[in-house]
Amino acid sequence: MTAETTKSRKFALTTPLYYVNGVPHIGSAYTTIIADVIGRYKRLIGENVLFITGTDEHGQKIQRTAEEKGLLPQDHCDQIVGSFQQLWQKLDIQYDRFSRTTAVRHQAIVKEFFGRVWDNGDIYLAQQQGWYCVQCEEFKEKRELLENGCCPLHPNKLAEWRDEENYFFKLSKYQTQLEALYESNPQFIEPVSRRNEILNFVNQGLQDFSISRVNLEWGFPIPNDPNHTIYVWFDALLGYVTALLEPEEEPTLDNALSKWWPINLHLIGKDILRFHAIYWPAMLMSANLPLPGQIFGHGFLTKDGQKMGKSLGNTLDPFELVDKYGADAVRYYFLKEIECGKDGDFNETRFVNILNADLANDLGNLLNRTLGMTQKYCQGSLPGITATELPQEHPLKTIGLSLGEKVIQAYETLKFNEGCEEILTLIQAGNKFIDEQAPWRLFKEGKQAEVEKILYGVLESVRLAAYLLAPIIPNLSSKIYQQLGFSVDFNESDRLNEVIPFAHHSQWGKLAVNQGLAKPQPIFAKLDPPSEDNP
Ligand code: MSP
């Protein structure tokens, strides 16, 4: 293997580092689930993955929240962080690093990075005047605010007037370099709608932004000027870098950047696009470091068209949702029902309907009835069959042969909803096929070989669907694989590609049925409609 191919097999990705102003809500779960699906897909195809998540713990918002609770900020953060880790465990999130911006070693990284930017002449003192949204931790232009003086994302929190001396970062110096970056690397910001948003913003001319705060204790001090603390976003973005350090490694930039940098993908919500697509690359340019591969800005989960969030109080408790419906159900719904770059409304009735239709009826039922027939008509195995015996025009084989490629494309471009739809096409065709072929009638007529061929085609389709869905519904896929006679758990990430090589399992026709099929067990119980809909 050449150095180049070894290199291309590495994939580092991040979620945002979540604010710890409260326990995680469904919006935080949304970003993390998508990132986990990408990480799992990359592992499934054999890449070496580093998946980073974590928490953003400094700044005014957190300091105030702690004060309101009568806690020291650090104690408050420690309490909340546990609930993030708990939720990720419940949702089967396989992250490798959990980066906390209050970690001692993070301070060393921030200090060194700040020093590089300082030495490059990109930091100066000046007066900052403007409207500040504490919830966004961002200055807003007057014209960006609603009539009531709040920012549109937090329509019940007044923006606050600030007039103070701050350190500024010379963002304007990087205008041309940033424009050249977007021009030469069109995929740097995805999807295209977000890229256009950024191009429009940058075209209006970039302004320097302040990277320090006074009268705020909860943050790292500015080196050589401890009256100022470092602006929470300058600190937080560097949390991605600190996360790259090995657990016991000395916290230097060189160490942090030696193995996994540049990060391939920063997955974020569209509200924090400017920070990632403009500020972050400019900061890295100033420190003379390579840039990340891609910034992907997904849409919002909305309720009645409004972003779900803590400050509006219109969010759903993700813990309750998982307890009620299970991790796979929540994961599947978000990936299948919401186009990754767009907003999507969450509605519990729709949630239940989709899961019942796709997972309980289409997928679960197909496996169950087909395995049942295999037990009944073939004593639980189909030893004589191979896919090559099935004619090229076999309706399931026709779909199955091109499915792997289509679904790979969907995962690679983060079009998960399209990938799910493709897979469902095969499943639905499987149900139709078995109804039309009526193997129970053929069995009565003594046409055993035909019965076996039909059952093989259907079971192989269920296997392929389960394999391709494994990054999204790892528990259901494991159950399906186990009933088909494989001893595989898709949650065991380490050697997945050795145990079930992607090149083999992503193709149609690979079920070796002489390994003995299990007795059917329902994989996904039909869900009851949510209680408010019950009469
Ligand atoms: N702390 C910053 C990120 C710093 S990264 C160096 C932050 N944190 S956050 O907790 O407010 O938001 C984190 C992510 O959750 C963002 O990507 C945001 O878009 C996402 N979501 C928060 N509410 C959301 C929805 N209602 N729907 C989808 N995602 C949303 O910003």
PDB file of N, CA and C in Angstrom, residues 389-468:
ATOM      1  N   GLU A 389     -27.239 -18.568  -9.444  1.00  0.00           N
ATOM      2  CA  GLU A 389     -28.296 -19.367 -10.081  1.00  0.00           C
ATOM      3  C   GLU A 389     -29.526 -18.544 -10.420  1.00  0.00           C
ATOM      4  N   LEU A 390     -29.644 -17.395  -9.759  1.00  0.00           N
ATOM      5  CA  LEU A 390     -30.837 -16.588 -10.014  1.00  0.00           C
ATOM      6  C   LEU A 390     -30.638 -15.813 -11.314  1.00  0.00           C
ATOM      7  N   PRO A 391     -31.678 -15.761 -12.141  1.00  0.00           N
ATOM      8  CA  PRO A 391     -31.516 -15.084 -13.434  1.00  0.00           C
ATOM      9  C   PRO A 391     -31.215 -13.597 -13.273  1.00  0.00           C
ATOM     10  N   GLN A 392     -30.545 -13.048 -14.255  1.00  0.00           N
ATOM     11  CA  GLN A 392     -30.152 -11.640 -14.220  1.00  0.00           C
ATOM     12  C   GLN A 392     -31.365 -10.732 -14.053  1.00  0.00           C
ATOM     13  N   GLU A 393     -32.500 -11.151 -14.632  1.00  0.00           N
ATOM     14  CA  GLU A 393     -33.684 -10.282 -14.579  1.00  0.00           C
ATOM     15  C   GLU A 393     -34.526 -10.506 -13.315  1.00  0.00           C
ATOM     16  N   HIS A 394     -34.007 -11.299 -12.386  1.00  0.00           N
ATOM     17  CA  HIS A 394     -34.682 -11.492 -11.104  1.00  0.00           C
ATOM     18  C   HIS A 394     -34.941 -10.110 -10.485  1.00  0.00           C
ATOM     19  N   PRO A 395     -36.194  -9.824 -10.096  1.00  0.00           N
ATOM     20  CA  PRO A 395     -36.502  -8.436  -9.707  1.00  0.00           C
ATOM     21  C   PRO A 395     -35.687  -7.932  -8.515  1.00  0.00           C
ATOM     22  N   LEU A 396     -35.363  -8.798  -7.594  1.00  0.00           N
ATOM     23  CA  LEU A 396     -34.603  -8.323  -6.428  1.00  0.00           C
ATOM     24  C   LEU A 396     -33.118  -8.225  -6.755  1.00  0.00           C
ATOM     25  N   LYS A 397     -32.655  -9.186  -7.542  1.00  0.00           N
ATOM     26  CA  LYS A 397     -31.236  -9.144  -7.941  1.00  0.00           C
ATOM     27  C   LYS A 397     -30.960  -7.864  -8.740  1.00  0.00           C
ATOM     28  N   THR A 398     -31.888  -7.526  -9.622  1.00  0.00           N
ATOM     29  CA  THR A 398     -31.701  -6.313 -10.445  1.00  0.00           C
ATOM     30  C   THR A 398     -31.503  -5.084  -9.559  1.00  0.00           C
ATOM     31  N   ILE A 399     -32.348  -4.968  -8.543  1.00  0.00           N
ATOM     32  CA  ILE A 399     -32.192  -3.798  -7.644  1.00  0.00           C
ATOM     33  C   ILE A 399     -30.936  -3.958  -6.794  1.00  0.00           C
ATOM     34  N   GLY A 400     -30.747  -5.175  -6.290  1.00  0.00           N
ATOM     35  CA  GLY A 400     -29.649  -5.435  -5.356  1.00  0.00           C
ATOM     36  C   GLY A 400     -28.269  -5.201  -5.956  1.00  0.00           C
ATOM     37  N   LEU A 401     -28.117  -5.532  -7.256  1.00  0.00           N
ATOM     38  CA  LEU A 401     -26.780  -5.428  -7.849  1.00  0.00           C
ATOM     39  C   LEU A 401     -26.250  -3.999  -7.875  1.00  0.00           C
ATOM     40  N   SER A 402     -27.154  -3.033  -8.012  1.00  0.00           N
ATOM     41  CA  SER A 402     -26.634  -1.653  -8.067  1.00  0.00           C
ATOM     42  C   SER A 402     -26.840  -0.895  -6.749  1.00  0.00           C
ATOM     43  N   LEU A 403     -27.421  -1.569  -5.768  1.00  0.00           N
ATOM     44  CA  LEU A 403     -27.774  -0.853  -4.535  1.00  0.00           C
ATOM     45  C   LEU A 403     -26.547  -0.370  -3.758  1.00  0.00           C
ATOM     46  N   GLY A 404     -25.564  -1.262  -3.596  1.00  0.00           N
ATOM     47  CA  GLY A 404     -24.383  -0.911  -2.799  1.00  0.00           C
ATOM     48  C   GLY A 404     -23.777   0.399  -3.276  1.00  0.00           C
ATOM     49  N   GLU A 405     -23.578   0.505  -4.574  1.00  0.00           N
ATOM     50  CA  GLU A 405     -22.941   1.692  -5.146  1.00  0.00           C
ATOM     51  C   GLU A 405     -23.767   2.962  -4.864  1.00  0.00           C
ATOM     52  N   LYS A 406     -25.082   2.818  -5.023  1.00  0.00           N
ATOM     53  CA  LYS A 406     -25.953   3.985  -4.805  1.00  0.00           C
ATOM     54  C   LYS A 406     -25.905   4.435  -3.346  1.00  0.00           C
ATOM     55  N   VAL A 407     -25.908   3.459  -2.454  1.00  0.00           N
ATOM     56  CA  VAL A 407     -25.945   3.817  -1.035  1.00  0.00           C
ATOM     57  C   VAL A 407     -24.588   4.405  -0.602  1.00  0.00           C
ATOM     58  N   ILE A 408     -23.515   3.895  -1.155  1.00  0.00           N
ATOM     59  CA  ILE A 408     -22.194   4.478  -0.854  1.00  0.00           C
ATOM     60  C   ILE A 408     -22.190   5.955  -1.253  1.00  0.00           C
ATOM     61  N   GLN A 409     -22.686   6.207  -2.448  1.00  0.00           N
ATOM     62  CA  GLN A 409     -22.755   7.596  -2.924  1.00  0.00           C
ATOM     63  C   GLN A 409     -23.543   8.467  -1.946  1.00  0.00           C
ATOM     64  N   ALA A 410     -24.655   7.896  -1.472  1.00  0.00           N
ATOM     65  CA  ALA A 410     -25.507   8.659  -0.547  1.00  0.00           C
ATOM     66  C   ALA A 410     -24.756   8.946   0.747  1.00  0.00           C
ATOM     67  N   TYR A 411     -24.071   7.966   1.293  1.00  0.00           N
ATOM     68  CA  TYR A 411     -23.316   8.206   2.532  1.00  0.00           C
ATOM     69  C   TYR A 411     -22.198   9.214   2.283  1.00  0.00           C
ATOM     70  N   GLU A 412     -21.510   9.067   1.172  1.00  0.00           N
ATOM     71  CA  GLU A 412     -20.372   9.948   0.904  1.00  0.00           C
ATOM     72  C   GLU A 412     -20.804  11.407   0.779  1.00  0.00           C
ATOM     73  N   THR A 413     -22.020  11.621   0.282  1.00  0.00           N
ATOM     74  CA  THR A 413     -22.467  13.003   0.077  1.00  0.00           C
ATOM     75  C   THR A 413     -23.449  13.459   1.160  1.00  0.00           C
ATOM     76  N   LEU A 414     -23.572  12.651   2.203  1.00  0.00           N
ATOM     77  CA  LEU A 414     -24.449  12.957   3.346  1.00  0.00           C
ATOM     78  C   LEU A 414     -25.927  13.063   2.937  1.00  0.00           C
ATOM     79  N   LYS A 415     -26.277  12.300   1.894  1.00  0.00           N
ATOM     80  CA  LYS A 415     -27.697  12.289   1.482  1.00  0.00           C
ATOM     81  C   LYS A 415     -28.335  11.027   2.049  1.00  0.00           C
ATOM     82  N   PHE A 416     -28.392  10.999   3.364  1.00  0.00           N
ATOM     83  CA  PHE A 416     -28.839   9.769   4.034  1.00  0.00           C
ATOM     84  C   PHE A 416     -30.279   9.414   3.696  1.00  0.00           C
ATOM     85  N   ASN A 417     -31.110  10.446   3.539  1.00  0.00           N
ATOM     86  CA  ASN A 417     -32.520  10.153   3.240  1.00  0.00           C
ATOM     87  C   ASN A 417     -32.629   9.416   1.903  1.00  0.00           C
ATOM     88  N   GLU A 418     -31.796   9.817   0.943  1.00  0.00           N
ATOM     89  CA  GLU A 418     -31.834   9.137  -0.361  1.00  0.00           C
ATOM     90  C   GLU A 418     -31.340   7.700  -0.234  1.00  0.00           C
ATOM     91  N   GLY A 419     -30.296   7.508   0.565  1.00  0.00           N
ATOM     92  CA  GLY A 419     -29.769   6.155   0.790  1.00  0.00           C
ATOM     93  C   GLY A 419     -30.838   5.260   1.395  1.00  0.00           C
ATOM     94  N   CYS A 420     -31.550   5.794   2.390  1.00  0.00           N
ATOM     95  CA  CYS A 420     -32.610   4.998   3.035  1.00  0.00           C
ATOM     96  C   CYS A 420     -33.707   4.659   2.033  1.00  0.00           C
ATOM     97  N   GLU A 421     -34.059   5.628   1.207  1.00  0.00           N
ATOM     98  CA  GLU A 421     -35.114   5.375   0.214  1.00  0.00           C
ATOM     99  C   GLU A 421     -34.699   4.267  -0.752  1.00  0.00           C
ATOM    100  N   GLU A 422     -33.444   4.296  -1.178  1.00  0.00           N
ATOM    101  CA  GLU A 422     -32.951   3.256  -2.097  1.00  0.00           C
ATOM    102  C   GLU A 422     -33.069   1.884  -1.438  1.00  0.00           C
ATOM    103  N   ILE A 423     -32.681   1.825  -0.187  1.00  0.00           N
ATOM    104  CA  ILE A 423     -32.706   0.537   0.522  1.00  0.00           C
ATOM    105  C   ILE A 423     -34.152   0.064   0.689  1.00  0.00           C
ATOM    106  N   LEU A 424     -35.031   1.017   0.982  1.00  0.00           N
ATOM    107  CA  LEU A 424     -36.455   0.654   1.136  1.00  0.00           C
ATOM    108  C   LEU A 424     -37.048   0.111  -0.154  1.00  0.00           C
ATOM    109  N   THR A 425     -36.558   0.612  -1.277  1.00  0.00           N
ATOM    110  CA  THR A 425     -37.054   0.114  -2.560  1.00  0.00           C
ATOM    111  C   THR A 425     -36.836  -1.391  -2.656  1.00  0.00           C
ATOM    112  N   LEU A 426     -35.674  -1.817  -2.209  1.00  0.00           N
ATOM    113  CA  LEU A 426     -35.383  -3.259  -2.254  1.00  0.00           C
ATOM    114  C   LEU A 426     -36.296  -4.019  -1.295  1.00  0.00           C
ATOM    115  N   ILE A 427     -36.469  -3.469  -0.114  1.00  0.00           N
ATOM    116  CA  ILE A 427     -37.304  -4.139   0.892  1.00  0.00           C
ATOM    117  C   ILE A 427     -38.750  -4.244   0.418  1.00  0.00           C
ATOM    118  N   GLN A 428     -39.221  -3.144  -0.139  1.00  0.00           N
ATOM    119  CA  GLN A 428     -40.619  -3.160  -0.603  1.00  0.00           C
ATOM    120  C   GLN A 428     -40.781  -4.116  -1.783  1.00  0.00           C
ATOM    121  N   ALA A 429     -39.759  -4.149  -2.637  1.00  0.00           N
ATOM    122  CA  ALA A 429     -39.811  -5.097  -3.750  1.00  0.00           C
ATOM    123  C   ALA A 429     -39.791  -6.528  -3.212  1.00  0.00           C
ATOM    124  N   GLY A 430     -39.098  -6.744  -2.124  1.00  0.00           N
ATOM    125  CA  GLY A 430     -39.036  -8.085  -1.505  1.00  0.00           C
ATOM    126  C   GLY A 430     -40.407  -8.517  -1.024  1.00  0.00           C
ATOM    127  N   ASN A 431     -41.118  -7.607  -0.391  1.00  0.00           N
ATOM    128  CA  ASN A 431     -42.473  -7.930   0.084  1.00  0.00           C
ATOM    129  C   ASN A 431     -43.412  -8.226  -1.086  1.00  0.00           C
ATOM    130  N   LYS A 432     -43.280  -7.411  -2.123  1.00  0.00           N
ATOM    131  CA  LYS A 432     -44.145  -7.595  -3.300  1.00  0.00           C
ATOM    132  C   LYS A 432     -43.833  -8.946  -3.965  1.00  0.00           C
ATOM    133  N   PHE A 433     -42.541  -9.219  -4.074  1.00  0.00           N
ATOM    134  CA  PHE A 433     -42.080 -10.448  -4.732  1.00  0.00           C
ATOM    135  C   PHE A 433     -42.644 -11.682  -4.030  1.00  0.00           C
ATOM    136  N   ILE A 434     -42.563 -11.668  -2.721  1.00  0.00           N
ATOM    137  CA  ILE A 434     -43.004 -12.862  -1.999  1.00  0.00           C
ATOM    138  C   ILE A 434     -44.531 -13.017  -2.101  1.00  0.00           C
ATOM    139  N   ASP A 435     -45.225 -11.886  -2.098  1.00  0.00           N
ATOM    140  CA  ASP A 435     -46.682 -11.969  -2.261  1.00  0.00           C
ATOM    141  C   ASP A 435     -47.035 -12.538  -3.644  1.00  0.00           C
ATOM    142  N   GLU A 436     -46.354 -12.060  -4.644  1.00  0.00           N
ATOM    143  CA  GLU A 436     -46.662 -12.516  -6.013  1.00  0.00           C
ATOM    144  C   GLU A 436     -46.266 -13.966  -6.235  1.00  0.00           C
ATOM    145  N   GLN A 437     -45.109 -14.333  -5.710  1.00  0.00           N
ATOM    146  CA  GLN A 437     -44.595 -15.684  -5.970  1.00  0.00           C
ATOM    147  C   GLN A 437     -45.307 -16.740  -5.127  1.00  0.00           C
ATOM    148  N   ALA A 438     -45.887 -16.315  -4.017  1.00  0.00           N
ATOM    149  CA  ALA A 438     -46.644 -17.194  -3.124  1.00  0.00           C
ATOM    150  C   ALA A 438     -45.958 -18.550  -2.900  1.00  0.00           C
ATOM    151  N   PRO A 439     -44.807 -18.558  -2.253  1.00  0.00           N
ATOM    152  CA  PRO A 439     -44.084 -19.817  -2.061  1.00  0.00           C
ATOM    153  C   PRO A 439     -44.904 -20.874  -1.323  1.00  0.00           C
ATOM    154  N   TRP A 440     -45.880 -20.445  -0.506  1.00  0.00           N
ATOM    155  CA  TRP A 440     -46.735 -21.415   0.193  1.00  0.00           C
ATOM    156  C   TRP A 440     -47.521 -22.267  -0.799  1.00  0.00           C
ATOM    157  N   ARG A 441     -47.889 -21.658  -1.938  1.00  0.00           N
ATOM    158  CA  ARG A 441     -48.627 -22.434  -2.956  1.00  0.00           C
ATOM    159  C   ARG A 441     -47.674 -23.394  -3.661  1.00  0.00           C
ATOM    160  N   LEU A 442     -46.499 -22.893  -4.004  1.00  0.00           N
ATOM    161  CA  LEU A 442     -45.516 -23.738  -4.702  1.00  0.00           C
ATOM    162  C   LEU A 442     -45.115 -24.919  -3.828  1.00  0.00           C
ATOM    163  N   PHE A 443     -45.032 -24.661  -2.520  1.00  0.00           N
ATOM    164  CA  PHE A 443     -44.655 -25.732  -1.599  1.00  0.00           C
ATOM    165  C   PHE A 443     -45.700 -26.846  -1.649  1.00  0.00           C
ATOM    166  N   LYS A 444     -46.956 -26.406  -1.656  1.00  0.00           N
ATOM    167  CA  LYS A 444     -48.041 -27.402  -1.714  1.00  0.00           C
ATOM    168  C   LYS A 444     -47.974 -28.197  -3.011  1.00  0.00           C
ATOM    169  N   GLU A 445     -47.510 -27.528  -4.058  1.00  0.00           N
ATOM    170  CA  GLU A 445     -47.413 -28.205  -5.362  1.00  0.00           C
ATOM    171  C   GLU A 445     -46.140 -29.028  -5.457  1.00  0.00           C
ATOM    172  N   GLY A 446     -45.370 -29.036  -4.401  1.00  0.00           N
ATOM    173  CA  GLY A 446     -44.148 -29.864  -4.362  1.00  0.00           C
ATOM    174  C   GLY A 446     -42.972 -29.257  -5.101  1.00  0.00           C
ATOM    175  N   LYS A 447     -43.018 -27.940  -5.391  1.00  0.00           N
ATOM    176  CA  LYS A 447     -41.926 -27.309  -6.156  1.00  0.00           C
ATOM    177  C   LYS A 447     -40.873 -26.757  -5.178  1.00  0.00           C
ATOM    178  N   GLN A 448     -40.176 -27.670  -4.528  1.00  0.00           N
ATOM    179  CA  GLN A 448     -39.242 -27.311  -3.458  1.00  0.00           C
ATOM    180  C   GLN A 448     -38.110 -26.388  -3.946  1.00  0.00           C
ATOM    181  N   ALA A 449     -37.518 -26.733  -5.094  1.00  0.00           N
ATOM    182  CA  ALA A 449     -36.381 -25.938  -5.582  1.00  0.00           C
ATOM    183  C   ALA A 449     -36.810 -24.500  -5.827  1.00  0.00           C
ATOM    184  N   GLU A 450     -38.009 -24.321  -6.354  1.00  0.00           N
ATOM    185  CA  GLU A 450     -38.494 -22.956  -6.627  1.00  0.00           C
ATOM    186  C   GLU A 450     -38.722 -22.184  -5.325  1.00  0.00           C
ATOM    187  N   VAL A 451     -39.282 -22.901  -4.350  1.00  0.00           N
ATOM    188  CA  VAL A 451     -39.520 -22.269  -3.048  1.00  0.00           C
ATOM    189  C   VAL A 451     -38.197 -21.760  -2.482  1.00  0.00           C
ATOM    190  N   GLU A 452     -37.193 -22.601  -2.552  1.00  0.00           N
ATOM    191  CA  GLU A 452     -35.889 -22.229  -1.965  1.00  0.00           C
ATOM    192  C   GLU A 452     -35.283 -21.017  -2.661  1.00  0.00           C
ATOM    193  N   LYS A 453     -35.430 -21.000  -3.967  1.00  0.00           N
ATOM    194  CA  LYS A 453     -34.876 -19.850  -4.715  1.00  0.00           C
ATOM    195  C   LYS A 453     -35.561 -18.551  -4.317  1.00  0.00           C
ATOM    196  N   ILE A 454     -36.867 -18.637  -4.160  1.00  0.00           N
ATOM    197  CA  ILE A 454     -37.613 -17.417  -3.788  1.00  0.00           C
ATOM    198  C   ILE A 454     -37.162 -16.940  -2.406  1.00  0.00           C
ATOM    199  N   LEU A 455     -37.097 -17.871  -1.483  1.00  0.00           N
ATOM    200  CA  LEU A 455     -36.734 -17.480  -0.118  1.00  0.00           C
ATOM    201  C   LEU A 455     -35.309 -16.945  -0.079  1.00  0.00           C
ATOM    202  N   TYR A 456     -34.452 -17.569  -0.856  1.00  0.00           N
ATOM    203  CA  TYR A 456     -33.056 -17.083  -0.879  1.00  0.00           C
ATOM    204  C   TYR A 456     -33.003 -15.620  -1.355  1.00  0.00           C
ATOM    205  N   GLY A 457     -33.690 -15.346  -2.432  1.00  0.00           N
ATOM    206  CA  GLY A 457     -33.665 -13.983  -3.000  1.00  0.00           C
ATOM    207  C   GLY A 457     -34.143 -12.951  -1.986  1.00  0.00           C
ATOM    208  N   VAL A 458     -35.148 -13.327  -1.233  1.00  0.00           N
ATOM    209  CA  VAL A 458     -35.703 -12.366  -0.277  1.00  0.00           C
ATOM    210  C   VAL A 458     -34.761 -12.205   0.915  1.00  0.00           C
ATOM    211  N   LEU A 459     -34.279 -13.325   1.436  1.00  0.00           N
ATOM    212  CA  LEU A 459     -33.390 -13.222   2.608  1.00  0.00           C
ATOM    213  C   LEU A 459     -32.114 -12.467   2.270  1.00  0.00           C
ATOM    214  N   GLU A 460     -31.618 -12.702   1.077  1.00  0.00           N
ATOM    215  CA  GLU A 460     -30.404 -11.993   0.666  1.00  0.00           C
ATOM    216  C   GLU A 460     -30.674 -10.480   0.577  1.00  0.00           C
ATOM    217  N   SER A 461     -31.870 -10.138   0.158  1.00  0.00           N
ATOM    218  CA  SER A 461     -32.217  -8.714   0.074  1.00  0.00           C
ATOM    219  C   SER A 461     -32.295  -8.099   1.462  1.00  0.00           C
ATOM    220  N   VAL A 462     -32.855  -8.858   2.401  1.00  0.00           N
ATOM    221  CA  VAL A 462     -32.931  -8.332   3.770  1.00  0.00           C
ATOM    222  C   VAL A 462     -31.513  -8.186   4.329  1.00  0.00           C
ATOM    223  N   ARG A 463     -30.667  -9.147   4.044  1.00  0.00           N
ATOM    224  CA  ARG A 463     -29.280  -9.062   4.550  1.00  0.00           C
ATOM    225  C   ARG A 463     -28.581  -7.807   4.013  1.00  0.00           C
ATOM    226  N   LEU A 464     -28.701  -7.610   2.705  1.00  0.00           N
ATOM    227  CA  LEU A 464     -28.018  -6.460   2.115  1.00  0.00           C
ATOM    228  C   LEU A 464     -28.562  -5.156   2.701  1.00  0.00           C
ATOM    229  N   ALA A 465     -29.874  -5.101   2.855  1.00  0.00           N
ATOM    230  CA  ALA A 465     -30.482  -3.887   3.432  1.00  0.00           C
ATOM    231  C   ALA A 465     -29.944  -3.672   4.843  1.00  0.00           C
ATOM    232  N   ALA A 466     -29.893  -4.734   5.629  1.00  0.00           N
ATOM    233  CA  ALA A 466     -29.425  -4.598   7.014  1.00  0.00           C
ATOM    234  C   ALA A 466     -27.974  -4.130   7.040  1.00  0.00           C
ATOM    235  N   TYR A 467     -27.170  -4.665   6.149  1.00  0.00           N
ATOM    236  CA  TYR A 467     -25.756  -4.278   6.123  1.00  0.00           C
ATOM    237  C   TYR A 467     -25.613  -2.790   5.778  1.00  0.00           C
ATOM    238  N   LEU A 468     -26.323  -2.378   4.766  1.00  0.00           N
ATOM    239  CA  LEU A 468     -26.183  -0.989   4.320  1.00  0.00           C
ATOM    240  C   LEU A 468     -26.809  -0.005   5.304  1.00  0.00           C
TER     241      LEU A 468
END
